[in-house]
Every structure is written in C-alpha cells, then in structure tokens.
Coordinates of C-alpha atoms in Angstrom, one line a residue:
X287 CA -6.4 -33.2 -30.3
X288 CA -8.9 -31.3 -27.7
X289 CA -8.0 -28.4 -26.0
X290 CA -7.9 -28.7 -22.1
X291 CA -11.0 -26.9 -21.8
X292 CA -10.8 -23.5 -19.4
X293 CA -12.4 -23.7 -15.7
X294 CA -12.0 -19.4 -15.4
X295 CA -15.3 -19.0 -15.9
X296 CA -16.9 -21.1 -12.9
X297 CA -13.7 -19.0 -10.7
X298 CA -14.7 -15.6 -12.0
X299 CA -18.5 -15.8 -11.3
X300 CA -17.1 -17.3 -7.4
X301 CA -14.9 -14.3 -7.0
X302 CA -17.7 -11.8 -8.4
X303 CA -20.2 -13.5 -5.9
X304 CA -17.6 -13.0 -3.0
X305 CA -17.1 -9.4 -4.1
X306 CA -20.7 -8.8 -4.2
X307 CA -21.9 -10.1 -0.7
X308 CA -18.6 -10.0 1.2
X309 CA -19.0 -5.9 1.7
X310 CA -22.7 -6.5 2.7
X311 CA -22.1 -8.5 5.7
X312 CA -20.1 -5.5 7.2
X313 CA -22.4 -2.6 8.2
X314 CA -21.4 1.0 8.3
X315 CA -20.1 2.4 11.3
X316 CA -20.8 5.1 13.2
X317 CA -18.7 6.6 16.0
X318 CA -19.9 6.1 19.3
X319 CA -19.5 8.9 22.0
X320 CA -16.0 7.2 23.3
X321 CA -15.1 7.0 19.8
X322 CA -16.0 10.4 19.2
X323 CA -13.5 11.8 21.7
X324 CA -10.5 10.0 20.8
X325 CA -8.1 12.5 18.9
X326 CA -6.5 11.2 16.0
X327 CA -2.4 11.9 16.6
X328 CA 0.9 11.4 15.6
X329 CA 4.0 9.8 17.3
X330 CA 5.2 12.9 18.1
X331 CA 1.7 14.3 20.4
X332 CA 1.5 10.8 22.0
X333 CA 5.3 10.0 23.2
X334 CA 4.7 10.7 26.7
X335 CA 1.1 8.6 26.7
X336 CA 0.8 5.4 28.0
X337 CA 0.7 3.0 25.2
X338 CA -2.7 0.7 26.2
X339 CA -2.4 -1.6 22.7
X340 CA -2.8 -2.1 19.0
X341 CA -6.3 -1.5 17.8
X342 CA -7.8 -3.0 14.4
X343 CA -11.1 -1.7 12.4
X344 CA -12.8 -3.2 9.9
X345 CA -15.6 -1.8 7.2
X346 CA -16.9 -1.4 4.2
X347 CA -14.5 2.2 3.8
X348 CA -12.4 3.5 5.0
X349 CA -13.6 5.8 6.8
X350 CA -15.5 3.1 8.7
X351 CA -12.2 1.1 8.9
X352 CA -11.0 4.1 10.6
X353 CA -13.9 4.9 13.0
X354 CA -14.1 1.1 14.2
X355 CA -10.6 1.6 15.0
X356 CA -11.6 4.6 17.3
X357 CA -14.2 2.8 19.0
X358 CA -12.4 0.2 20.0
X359 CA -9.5 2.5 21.0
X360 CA -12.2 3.8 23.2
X361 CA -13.1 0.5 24.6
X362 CA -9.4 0.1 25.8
X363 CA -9.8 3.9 27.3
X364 CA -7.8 5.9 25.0
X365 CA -7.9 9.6 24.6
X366 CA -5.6 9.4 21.0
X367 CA -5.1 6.6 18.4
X368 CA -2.1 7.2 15.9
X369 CA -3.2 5.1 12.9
X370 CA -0.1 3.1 11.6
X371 CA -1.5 0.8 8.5
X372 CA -4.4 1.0 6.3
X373 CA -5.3 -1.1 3.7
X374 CA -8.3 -0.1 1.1
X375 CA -11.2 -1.8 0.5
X376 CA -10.5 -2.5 -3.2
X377 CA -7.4 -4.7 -1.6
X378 CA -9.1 -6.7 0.4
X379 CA -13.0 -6.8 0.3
X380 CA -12.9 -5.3 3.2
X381 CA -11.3 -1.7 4.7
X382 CA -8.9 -2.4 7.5
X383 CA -7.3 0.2 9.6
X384 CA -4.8 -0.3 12.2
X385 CA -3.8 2.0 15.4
X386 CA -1.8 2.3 18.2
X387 CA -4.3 3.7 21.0
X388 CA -3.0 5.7 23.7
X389 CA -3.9 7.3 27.1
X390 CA -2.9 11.1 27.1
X391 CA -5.1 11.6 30.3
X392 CA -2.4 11.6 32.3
X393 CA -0.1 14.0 30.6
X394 CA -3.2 16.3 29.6
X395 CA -3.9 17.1 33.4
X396 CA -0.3 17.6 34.0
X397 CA 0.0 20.6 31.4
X398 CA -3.4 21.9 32.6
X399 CA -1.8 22.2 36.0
X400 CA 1.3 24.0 34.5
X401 CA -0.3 25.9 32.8
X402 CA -2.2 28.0 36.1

C-alpha cells in the first residue's frame, strides 16, 4: 500500500513567497508635517476632545504602522491620536496600528486663556 503522498511542500514554498514579497509592496513611511504634530495621548489627556474617528496604519513596522496612523489622524484634523490596538508585523505580514484620533484644539485654547 502507497503512502498518500504530502502536498506541504508546494504550501510552504507559497507561504515563503508571500512572506518574502508581501512586506515589499508596503513602503516605509515617513511622517508628514500634520503627522508630525499630532501628540500621541492617553484616554485620560483626550476626554474632553472631540472624538473625529478611528484611524488605521499600515507598514512594514511598526513604527510605520504607527506613523501611517498619525498621518491619517492628521488628515481628519487631529491634534492627538490614543493608539488602542497594534498588531506586529510577524502576525500578519504586515504592521497594523489602530487609533482613536482626536481634536484637542478646542480645549488647548481654552486652558491658554485661563491660564493669563
């Protein structure tokens, strides 16, 4: 009687391919000057903030996971983002790092007025 011979091998060399060119078709990311300014925060600096929205970033680390999460914070017209997931590149082929971005603007002016 034959073995059922094993099919791993085609699967493994797919998955290696996949892990090998999957990272390359995400380029690093750099902040850009919106990204730049938005502050990094916690729950407690951003509870009196208008919430704008969720914001997602993607990369090949996560570093750039986190600094595509900025910029697009920025996009929406945050001043903070409180990041709330992250999930490593080993996991998924790709960095992902998800925020809740925040305007502070608002509540910024009102303690710079108090404050004279």
């Amino acid at each position: 009687m034959n073995p059922r011979p094993q099919r791993t091998t085609p699967l493994l060399l797919t998955a290696a391919l996949l892990a090998a060119l999957l990272p390359g078709c995400l380029t690093p990311v750099e902040l850009t000057s919106g990204g730049a300014s938005v502050q990094v925060a916690d729950e407690n600096i951003v509870k009196s903030c208008k919430y704008l929205g969720d914001v997602t970033g993607r990369g090949t680390s996560d570093d750039d996971a986190r600094r595509a999460a900025q910029n697009d914070a920025a996009a929406q017209g945050a001043t903070h983002i409180v990041f709330v997931s992250e999930t490593p590149l080993t996991a998924t082929l790709a960095a992902t790092s998800m925020g809740r971005a925040y305007d502070c603007s608002a509540t910024e002016a009102s303690h710079v007025s108090s404050s004279r």
